[in-house]
PDB file of C-alpha atoms in Angstrom:
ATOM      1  CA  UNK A   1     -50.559 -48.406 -12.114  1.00  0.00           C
ATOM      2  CA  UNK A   2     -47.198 -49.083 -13.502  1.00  0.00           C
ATOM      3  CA  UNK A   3     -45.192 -52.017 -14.781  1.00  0.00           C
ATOM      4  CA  UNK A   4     -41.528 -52.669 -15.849  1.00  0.00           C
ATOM      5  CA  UNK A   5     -40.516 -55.577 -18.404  1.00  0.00           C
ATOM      6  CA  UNK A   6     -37.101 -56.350 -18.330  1.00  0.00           C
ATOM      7  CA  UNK A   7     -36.828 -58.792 -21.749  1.00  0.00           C
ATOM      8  CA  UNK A   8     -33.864 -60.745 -21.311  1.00  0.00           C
ATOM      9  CA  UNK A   9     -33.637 -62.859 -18.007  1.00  0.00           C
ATOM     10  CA  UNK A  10     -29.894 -64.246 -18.435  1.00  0.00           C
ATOM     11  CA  UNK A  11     -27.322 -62.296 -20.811  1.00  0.00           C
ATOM     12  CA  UNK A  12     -24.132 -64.204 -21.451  1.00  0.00           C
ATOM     13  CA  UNK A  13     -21.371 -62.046 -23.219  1.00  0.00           C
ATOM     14  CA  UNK A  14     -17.691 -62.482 -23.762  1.00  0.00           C
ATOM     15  CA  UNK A  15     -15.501 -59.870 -21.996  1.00  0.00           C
ATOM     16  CA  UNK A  16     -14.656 -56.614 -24.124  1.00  0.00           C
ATOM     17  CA  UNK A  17     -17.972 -57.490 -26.294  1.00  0.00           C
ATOM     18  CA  UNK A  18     -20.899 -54.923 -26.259  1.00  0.00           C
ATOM     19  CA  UNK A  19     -24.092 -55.551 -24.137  1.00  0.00           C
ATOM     20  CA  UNK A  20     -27.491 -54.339 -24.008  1.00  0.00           C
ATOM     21  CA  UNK A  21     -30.063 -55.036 -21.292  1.00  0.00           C
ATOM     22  CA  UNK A  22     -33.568 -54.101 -22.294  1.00  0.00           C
ATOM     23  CA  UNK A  23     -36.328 -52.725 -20.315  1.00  0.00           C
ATOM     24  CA  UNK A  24     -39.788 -51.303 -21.395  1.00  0.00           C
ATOM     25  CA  UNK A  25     -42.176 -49.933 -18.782  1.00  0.00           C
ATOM     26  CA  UNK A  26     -45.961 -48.695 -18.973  1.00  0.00           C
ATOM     27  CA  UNK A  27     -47.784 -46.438 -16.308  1.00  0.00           C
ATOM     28  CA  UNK A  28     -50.465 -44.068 -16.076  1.00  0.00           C
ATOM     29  CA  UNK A  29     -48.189 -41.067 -15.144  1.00  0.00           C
ATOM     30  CA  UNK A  30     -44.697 -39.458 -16.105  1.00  0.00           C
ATOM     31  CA  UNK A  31     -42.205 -41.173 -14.805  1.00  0.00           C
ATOM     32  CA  UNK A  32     -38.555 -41.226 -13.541  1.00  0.00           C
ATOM     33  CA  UNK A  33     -36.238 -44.452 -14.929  1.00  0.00           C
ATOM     34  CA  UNK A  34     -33.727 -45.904 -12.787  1.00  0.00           C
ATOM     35  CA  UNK A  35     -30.861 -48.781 -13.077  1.00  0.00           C
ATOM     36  CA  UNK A  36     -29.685 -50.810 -10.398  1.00  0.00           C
ATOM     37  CA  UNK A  37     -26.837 -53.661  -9.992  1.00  0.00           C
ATOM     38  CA  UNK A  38     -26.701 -55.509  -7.142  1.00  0.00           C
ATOM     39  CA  UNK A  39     -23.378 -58.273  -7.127  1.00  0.00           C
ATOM     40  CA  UNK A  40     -23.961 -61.659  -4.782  1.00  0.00           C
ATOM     41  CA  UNK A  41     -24.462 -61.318  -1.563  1.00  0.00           C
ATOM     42  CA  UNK A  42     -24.973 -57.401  -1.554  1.00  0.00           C
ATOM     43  CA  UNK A  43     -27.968 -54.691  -1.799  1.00  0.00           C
ATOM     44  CA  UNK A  44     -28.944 -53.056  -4.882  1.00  0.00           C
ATOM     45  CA  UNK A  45     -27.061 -49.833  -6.147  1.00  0.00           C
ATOM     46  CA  UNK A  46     -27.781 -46.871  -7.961  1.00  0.00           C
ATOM     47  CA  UNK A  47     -26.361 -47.156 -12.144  1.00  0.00           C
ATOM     48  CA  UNK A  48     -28.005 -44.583 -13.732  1.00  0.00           C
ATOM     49  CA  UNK A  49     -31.521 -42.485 -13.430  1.00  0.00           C
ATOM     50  CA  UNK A  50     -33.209 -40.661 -15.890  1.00  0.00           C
ATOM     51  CA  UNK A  51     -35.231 -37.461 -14.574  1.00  0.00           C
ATOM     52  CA  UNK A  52     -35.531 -35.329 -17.593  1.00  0.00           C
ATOM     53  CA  UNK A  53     -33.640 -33.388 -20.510  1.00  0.00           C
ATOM     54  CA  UNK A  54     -31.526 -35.542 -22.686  1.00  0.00           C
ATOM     55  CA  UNK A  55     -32.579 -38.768 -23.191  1.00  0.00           C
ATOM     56  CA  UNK A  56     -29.372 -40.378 -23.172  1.00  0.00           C
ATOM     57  CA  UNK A  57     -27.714 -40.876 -19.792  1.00  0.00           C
ATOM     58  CA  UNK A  58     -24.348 -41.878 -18.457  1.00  0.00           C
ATOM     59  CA  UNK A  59     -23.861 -43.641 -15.414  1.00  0.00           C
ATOM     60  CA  UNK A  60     -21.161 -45.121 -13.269  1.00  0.00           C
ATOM     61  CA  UNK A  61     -18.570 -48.047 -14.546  1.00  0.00           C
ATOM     62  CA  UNK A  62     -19.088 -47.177 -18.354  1.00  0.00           C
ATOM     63  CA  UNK A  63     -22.807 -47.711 -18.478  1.00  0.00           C
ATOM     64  CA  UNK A  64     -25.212 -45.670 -20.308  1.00  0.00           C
ATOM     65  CA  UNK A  65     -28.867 -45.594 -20.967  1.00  0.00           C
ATOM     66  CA  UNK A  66     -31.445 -43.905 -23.695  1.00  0.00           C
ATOM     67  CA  UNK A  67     -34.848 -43.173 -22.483  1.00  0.00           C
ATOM     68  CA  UNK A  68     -37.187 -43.608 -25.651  1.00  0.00           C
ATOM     69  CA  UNK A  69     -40.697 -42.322 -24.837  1.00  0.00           C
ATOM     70  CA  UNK A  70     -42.371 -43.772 -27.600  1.00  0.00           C
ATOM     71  CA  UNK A  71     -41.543 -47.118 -27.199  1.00  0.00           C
ATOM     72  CA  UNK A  72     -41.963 -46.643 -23.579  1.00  0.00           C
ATOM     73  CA  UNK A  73     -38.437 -48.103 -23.455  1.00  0.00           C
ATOM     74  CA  UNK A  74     -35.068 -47.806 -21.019  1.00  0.00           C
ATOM     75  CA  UNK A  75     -32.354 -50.080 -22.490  1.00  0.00           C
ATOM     76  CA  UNK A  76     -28.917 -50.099 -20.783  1.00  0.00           C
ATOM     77  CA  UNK A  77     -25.443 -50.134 -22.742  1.00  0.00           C
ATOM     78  CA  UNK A  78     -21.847 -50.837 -22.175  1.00  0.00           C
ATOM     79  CA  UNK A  79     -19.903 -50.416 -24.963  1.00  0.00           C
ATOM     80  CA  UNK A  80     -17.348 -53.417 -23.825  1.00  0.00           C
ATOM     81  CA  UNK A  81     -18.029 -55.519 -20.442  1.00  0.00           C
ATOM     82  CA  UNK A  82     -15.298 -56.538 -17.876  1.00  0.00           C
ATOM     83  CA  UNK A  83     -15.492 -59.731 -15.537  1.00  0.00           C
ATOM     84  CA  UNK A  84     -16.503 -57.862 -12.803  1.00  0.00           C
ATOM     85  CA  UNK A  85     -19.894 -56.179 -14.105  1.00  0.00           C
ATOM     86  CA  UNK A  86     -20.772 -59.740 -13.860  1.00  0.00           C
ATOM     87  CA  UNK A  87     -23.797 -58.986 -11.609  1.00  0.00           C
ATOM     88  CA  UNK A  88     -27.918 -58.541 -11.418  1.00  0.00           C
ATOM     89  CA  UNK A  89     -29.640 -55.682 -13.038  1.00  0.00           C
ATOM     90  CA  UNK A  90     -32.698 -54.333 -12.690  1.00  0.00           C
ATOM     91  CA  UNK A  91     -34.903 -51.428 -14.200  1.00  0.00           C
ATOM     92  CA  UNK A  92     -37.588 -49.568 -12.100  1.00  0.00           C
ATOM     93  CA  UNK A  93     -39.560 -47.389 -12.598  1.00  0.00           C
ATOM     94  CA  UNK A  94     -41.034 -44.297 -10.377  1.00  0.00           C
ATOM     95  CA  UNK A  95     -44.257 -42.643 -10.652  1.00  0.00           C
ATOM     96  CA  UNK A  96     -43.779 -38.939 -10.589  1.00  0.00           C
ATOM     97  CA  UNK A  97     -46.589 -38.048  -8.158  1.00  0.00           C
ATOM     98  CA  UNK A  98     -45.482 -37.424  -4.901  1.00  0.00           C
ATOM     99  CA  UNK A  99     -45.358 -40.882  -2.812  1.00  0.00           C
ATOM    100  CA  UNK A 100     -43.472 -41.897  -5.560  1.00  0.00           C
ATOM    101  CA  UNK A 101     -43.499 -46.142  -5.313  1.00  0.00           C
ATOM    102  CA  UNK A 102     -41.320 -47.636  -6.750  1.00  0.00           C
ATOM    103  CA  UNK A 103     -41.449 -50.514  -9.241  1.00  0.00           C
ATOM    104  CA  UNK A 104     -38.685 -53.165 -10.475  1.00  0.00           C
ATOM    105  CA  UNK A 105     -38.243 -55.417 -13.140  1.00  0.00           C
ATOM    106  CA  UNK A 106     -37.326 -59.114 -12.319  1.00  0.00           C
ATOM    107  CA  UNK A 107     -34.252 -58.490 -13.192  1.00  0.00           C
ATOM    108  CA  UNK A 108     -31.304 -60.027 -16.561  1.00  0.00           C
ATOM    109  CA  UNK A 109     -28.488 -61.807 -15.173  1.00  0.00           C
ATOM    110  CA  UNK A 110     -25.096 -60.325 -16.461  1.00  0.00           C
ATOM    111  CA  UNK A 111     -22.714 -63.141 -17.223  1.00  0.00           C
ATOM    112  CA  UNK A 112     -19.257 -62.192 -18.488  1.00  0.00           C
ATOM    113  CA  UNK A 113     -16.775 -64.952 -19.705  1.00  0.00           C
ATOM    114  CA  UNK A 114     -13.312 -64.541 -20.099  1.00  0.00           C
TER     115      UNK A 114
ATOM    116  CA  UNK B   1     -20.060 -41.962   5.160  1.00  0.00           C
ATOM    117  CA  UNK B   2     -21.427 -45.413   6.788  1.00  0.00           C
ATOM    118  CA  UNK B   3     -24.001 -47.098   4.597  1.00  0.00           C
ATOM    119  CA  UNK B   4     -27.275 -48.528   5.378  1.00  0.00           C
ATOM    120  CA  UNK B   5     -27.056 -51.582   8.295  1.00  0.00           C
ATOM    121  CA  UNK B   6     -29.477 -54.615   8.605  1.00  0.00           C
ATOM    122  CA  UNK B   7     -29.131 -57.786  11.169  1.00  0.00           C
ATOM    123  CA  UNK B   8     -29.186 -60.537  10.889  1.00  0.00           C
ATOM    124  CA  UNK B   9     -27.543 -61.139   7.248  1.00  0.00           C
ATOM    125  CA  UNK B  10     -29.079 -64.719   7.567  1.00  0.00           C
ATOM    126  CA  UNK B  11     -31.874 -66.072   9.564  1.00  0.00           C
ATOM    127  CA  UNK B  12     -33.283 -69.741   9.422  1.00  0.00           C
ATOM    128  CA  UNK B  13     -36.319 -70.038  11.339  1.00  0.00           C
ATOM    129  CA  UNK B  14     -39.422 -73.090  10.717  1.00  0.00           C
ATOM    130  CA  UNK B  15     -42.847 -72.174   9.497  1.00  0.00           C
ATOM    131  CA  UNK B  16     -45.447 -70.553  11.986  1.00  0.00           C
ATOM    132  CA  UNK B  17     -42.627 -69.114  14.159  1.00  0.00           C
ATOM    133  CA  UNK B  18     -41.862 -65.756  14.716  1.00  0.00           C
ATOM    134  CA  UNK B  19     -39.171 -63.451  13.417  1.00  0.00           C
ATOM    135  CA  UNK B  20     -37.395 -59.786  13.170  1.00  0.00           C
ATOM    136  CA  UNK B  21     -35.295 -57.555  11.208  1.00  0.00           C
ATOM    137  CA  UNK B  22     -33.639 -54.835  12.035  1.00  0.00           C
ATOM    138  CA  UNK B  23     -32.461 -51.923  10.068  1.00  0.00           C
ATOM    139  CA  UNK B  24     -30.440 -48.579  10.504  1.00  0.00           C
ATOM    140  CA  UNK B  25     -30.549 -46.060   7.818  1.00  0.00           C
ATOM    141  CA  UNK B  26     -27.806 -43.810   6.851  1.00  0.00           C
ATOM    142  CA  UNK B  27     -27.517 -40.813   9.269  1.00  0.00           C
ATOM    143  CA  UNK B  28     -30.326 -37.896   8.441  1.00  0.00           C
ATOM    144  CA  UNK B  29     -32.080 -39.357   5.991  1.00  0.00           C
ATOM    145  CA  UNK B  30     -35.824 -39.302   6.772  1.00  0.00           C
ATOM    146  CA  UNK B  31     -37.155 -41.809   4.533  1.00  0.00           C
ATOM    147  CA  UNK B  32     -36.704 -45.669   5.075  1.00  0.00           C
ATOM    148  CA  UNK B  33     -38.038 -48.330   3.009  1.00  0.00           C
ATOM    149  CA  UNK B  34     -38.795 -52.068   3.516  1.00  0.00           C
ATOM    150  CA  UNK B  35     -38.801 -54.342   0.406  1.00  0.00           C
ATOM    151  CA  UNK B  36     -39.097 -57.932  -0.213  1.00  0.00           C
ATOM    152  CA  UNK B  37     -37.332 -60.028  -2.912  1.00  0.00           C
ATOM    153  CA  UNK B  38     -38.185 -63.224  -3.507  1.00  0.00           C
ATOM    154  CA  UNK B  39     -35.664 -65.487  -5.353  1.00  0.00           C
ATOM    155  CA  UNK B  40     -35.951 -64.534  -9.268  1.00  0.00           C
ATOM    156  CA  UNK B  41     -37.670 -61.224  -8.530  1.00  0.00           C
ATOM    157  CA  UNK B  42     -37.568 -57.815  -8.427  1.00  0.00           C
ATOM    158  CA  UNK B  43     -37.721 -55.840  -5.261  1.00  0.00           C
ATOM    159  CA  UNK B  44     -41.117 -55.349  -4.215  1.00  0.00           C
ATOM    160  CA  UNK B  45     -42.077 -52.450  -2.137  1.00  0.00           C
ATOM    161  CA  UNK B  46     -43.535 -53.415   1.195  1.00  0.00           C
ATOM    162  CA  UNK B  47     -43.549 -50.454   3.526  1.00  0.00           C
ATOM    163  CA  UNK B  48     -42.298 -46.774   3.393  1.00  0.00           C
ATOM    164  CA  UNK B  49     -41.691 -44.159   6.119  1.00  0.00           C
ATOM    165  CA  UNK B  50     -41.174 -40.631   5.987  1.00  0.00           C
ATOM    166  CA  UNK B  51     -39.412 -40.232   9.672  1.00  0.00           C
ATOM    167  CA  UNK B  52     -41.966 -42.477  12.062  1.00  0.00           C
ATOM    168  CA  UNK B  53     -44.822 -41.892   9.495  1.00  0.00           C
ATOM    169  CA  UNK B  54     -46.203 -44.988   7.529  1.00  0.00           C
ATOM    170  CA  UNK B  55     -46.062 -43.376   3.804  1.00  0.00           C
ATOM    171  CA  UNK B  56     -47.440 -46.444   1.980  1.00  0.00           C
ATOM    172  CA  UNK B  57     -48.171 -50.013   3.254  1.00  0.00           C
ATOM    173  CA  UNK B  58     -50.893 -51.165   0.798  1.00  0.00           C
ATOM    174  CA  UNK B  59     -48.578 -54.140  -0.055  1.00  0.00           C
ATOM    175  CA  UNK B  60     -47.677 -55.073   3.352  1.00  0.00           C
ATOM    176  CA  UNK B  61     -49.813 -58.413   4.685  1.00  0.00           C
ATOM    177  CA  UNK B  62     -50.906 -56.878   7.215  1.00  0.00           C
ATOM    178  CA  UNK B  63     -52.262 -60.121   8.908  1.00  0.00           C
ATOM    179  CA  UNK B  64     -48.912 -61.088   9.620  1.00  0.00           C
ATOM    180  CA  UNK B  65     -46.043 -58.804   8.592  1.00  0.00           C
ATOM    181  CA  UNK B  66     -45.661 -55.223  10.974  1.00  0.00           C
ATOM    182  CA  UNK B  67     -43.253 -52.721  11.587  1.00  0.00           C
ATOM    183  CA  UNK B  68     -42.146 -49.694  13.366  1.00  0.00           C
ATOM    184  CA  UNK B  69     -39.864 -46.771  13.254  1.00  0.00           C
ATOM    185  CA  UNK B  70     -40.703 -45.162  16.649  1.00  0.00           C
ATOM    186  CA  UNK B  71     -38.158 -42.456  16.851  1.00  0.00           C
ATOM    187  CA  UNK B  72     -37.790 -41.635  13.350  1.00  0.00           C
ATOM    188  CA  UNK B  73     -34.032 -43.499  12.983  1.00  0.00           C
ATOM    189  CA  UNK B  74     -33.970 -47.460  13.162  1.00  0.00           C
ATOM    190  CA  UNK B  75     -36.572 -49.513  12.007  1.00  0.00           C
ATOM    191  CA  UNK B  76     -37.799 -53.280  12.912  1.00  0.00           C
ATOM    192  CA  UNK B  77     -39.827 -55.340  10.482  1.00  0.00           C
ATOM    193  CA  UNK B  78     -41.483 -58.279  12.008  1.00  0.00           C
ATOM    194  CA  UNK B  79     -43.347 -61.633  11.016  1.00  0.00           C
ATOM    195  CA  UNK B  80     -45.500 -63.750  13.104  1.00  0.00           C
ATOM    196  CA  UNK B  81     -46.075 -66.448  12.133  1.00  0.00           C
ATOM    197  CA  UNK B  82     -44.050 -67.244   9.141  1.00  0.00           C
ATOM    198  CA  UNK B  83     -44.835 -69.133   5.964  1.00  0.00           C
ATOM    199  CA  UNK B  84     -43.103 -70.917   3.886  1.00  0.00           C
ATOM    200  CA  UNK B  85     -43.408 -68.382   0.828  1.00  0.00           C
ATOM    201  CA  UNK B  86     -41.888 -65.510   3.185  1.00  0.00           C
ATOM    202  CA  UNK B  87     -38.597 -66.864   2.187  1.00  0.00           C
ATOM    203  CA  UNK B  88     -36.945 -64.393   0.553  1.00  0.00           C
ATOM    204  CA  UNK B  89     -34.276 -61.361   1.003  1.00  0.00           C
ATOM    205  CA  UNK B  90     -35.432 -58.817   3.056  1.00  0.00           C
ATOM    206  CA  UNK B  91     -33.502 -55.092   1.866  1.00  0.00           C
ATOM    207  CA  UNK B  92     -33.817 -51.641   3.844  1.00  0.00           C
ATOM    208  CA  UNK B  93     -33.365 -48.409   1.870  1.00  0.00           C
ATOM    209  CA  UNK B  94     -33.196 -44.875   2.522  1.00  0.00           C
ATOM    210  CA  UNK B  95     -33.340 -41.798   0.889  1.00  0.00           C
ATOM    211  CA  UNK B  96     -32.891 -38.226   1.853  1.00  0.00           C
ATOM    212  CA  UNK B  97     -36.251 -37.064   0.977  1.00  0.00           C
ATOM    213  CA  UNK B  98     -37.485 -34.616   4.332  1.00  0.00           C
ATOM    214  CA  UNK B  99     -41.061 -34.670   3.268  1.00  0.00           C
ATOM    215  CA  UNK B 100     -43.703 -36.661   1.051  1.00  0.00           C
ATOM    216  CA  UNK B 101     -44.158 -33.402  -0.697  1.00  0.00           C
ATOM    217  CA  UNK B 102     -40.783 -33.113  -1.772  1.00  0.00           C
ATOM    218  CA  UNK B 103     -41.053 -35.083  -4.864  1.00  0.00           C
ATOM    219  CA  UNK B 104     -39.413 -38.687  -5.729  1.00  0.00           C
ATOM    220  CA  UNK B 105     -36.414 -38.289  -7.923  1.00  0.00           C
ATOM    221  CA  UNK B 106     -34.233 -38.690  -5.006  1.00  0.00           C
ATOM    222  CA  UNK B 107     -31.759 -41.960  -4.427  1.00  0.00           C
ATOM    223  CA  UNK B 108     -32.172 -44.586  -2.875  1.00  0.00           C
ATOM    224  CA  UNK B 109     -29.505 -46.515  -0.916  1.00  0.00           C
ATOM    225  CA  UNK B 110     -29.440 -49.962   0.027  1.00  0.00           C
ATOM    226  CA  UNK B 111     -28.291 -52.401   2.695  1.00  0.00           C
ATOM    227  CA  UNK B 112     -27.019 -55.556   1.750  1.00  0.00           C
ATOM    228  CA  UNK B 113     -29.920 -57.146   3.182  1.00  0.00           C
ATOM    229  CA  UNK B 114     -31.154 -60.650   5.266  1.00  0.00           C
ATOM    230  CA  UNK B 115     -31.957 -63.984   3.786  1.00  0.00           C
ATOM    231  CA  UNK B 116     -35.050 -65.381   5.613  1.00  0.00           C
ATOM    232  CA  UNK B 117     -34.688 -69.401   4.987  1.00  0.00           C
ATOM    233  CA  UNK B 118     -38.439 -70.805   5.952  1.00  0.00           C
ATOM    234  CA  UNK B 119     -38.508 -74.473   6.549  1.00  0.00           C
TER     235      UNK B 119
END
């Protein structure tokens, strides 16, 4: 079985400020750790994914993320925010077996003010 | 390269009738999911193919939700009769993936989904 926790459920952030969106997970298995953003009105798409090697990953539109095994963790970054990655986020989580379900967070609302 | 389509992008429809979805996945990619997001949720996995093969539908409710992918391209979910909690987004995805043995770090890619309003 797996899970994914995604701890904040709005973030509101000034525009050129730093963010973090944090996301722990638990499961039985190894897994693979995945970030999606989906904007209004529009289906969810592919951030960042961590499969293995360094724990730190970049991703598209500035954002990175650090895989920490030990806390069973997968917190994204931006070092400064724009207007426009005001959005939805979500963390999931894939088992490593074959089938490979996979499992999402409920999601942190992104708010960036001018 | 065209993206993953779904009709209708909204549907209205009152409780206990009946109701379908379409989707068509991105052009050779063998594996097609069905997920179902309710309002303040994650995406929850509720049926995955691997060409016309059912890979995993243990959270599909079977008593009232189906769906098909007879040729191995576009798929059809359908539910009869509706409920009121079947309101929600309904997304496709697809990946690449050829086979169930190949592994799962492949992406996914979405469509931009349909609202199901149930009244």
């Amino acid at each position: 079985a797996q899970s994914v926790t995604q701890l904040d459920s709005q973030v509101p952030v000034f525009e050129e400020a730093p963010v973090e969106l944090r996301c722990n997970y638990s499961s039985s298995v190894s897994v693979y750790l995945f970030w999606y953003v989906q904007y209004p009105n529009q289906g969810l798409q592919l951030l960042l994914k961590y499969l293995s090697g360094s724990t730190l990953v970049k991703g598209i539109n500035g954002f990175e993320a650090e895989f920490n095994k030990s806390q069973t963790s997968f917190h994204l970054r931006k070092p400064s925010v724009h207007i426009s990655d005001t959005a939805e986020y979500f963390c999931a989580v894939r088992g490593n077996t074959n089938a490979g379900k996979s499992t999402f967070g409920d999601g942190t609302t992104l708010t960036v003010k001018p | 390269e065209a993206g993953v389509a779904q009709s209708p992008r909204y549907k209205i429809i009152e409780k206990r009738q009946s109701v379908a979805f379409w989707c068509n996945p991105i052009s050779g990619h063998a594996t097609l999911y069905w997920y179902q997001q309710i309002l303040g949720q994650g995406p929850k996995l509720l049926i995955q193919f691997q060409n016309n093969g059912v890979v995993d539908d243990s959270q599909l409710p079977k008593d009232r939700f189906s769906a098909e992918r007879l040729k191995g391209v576009d798929s059809t979910l359908k539910i009869q009769p509706a409920k009121l909690e079947d309101s929600a987004v309904y997304l496709c995805a697809s990946s690449f993936r050829q086979s169930p043995l190949a592994g799962s770090t492949d992406t996914q890619y979405f469509g931009p989904g349909t609202r199901l309003t149930v009244l």
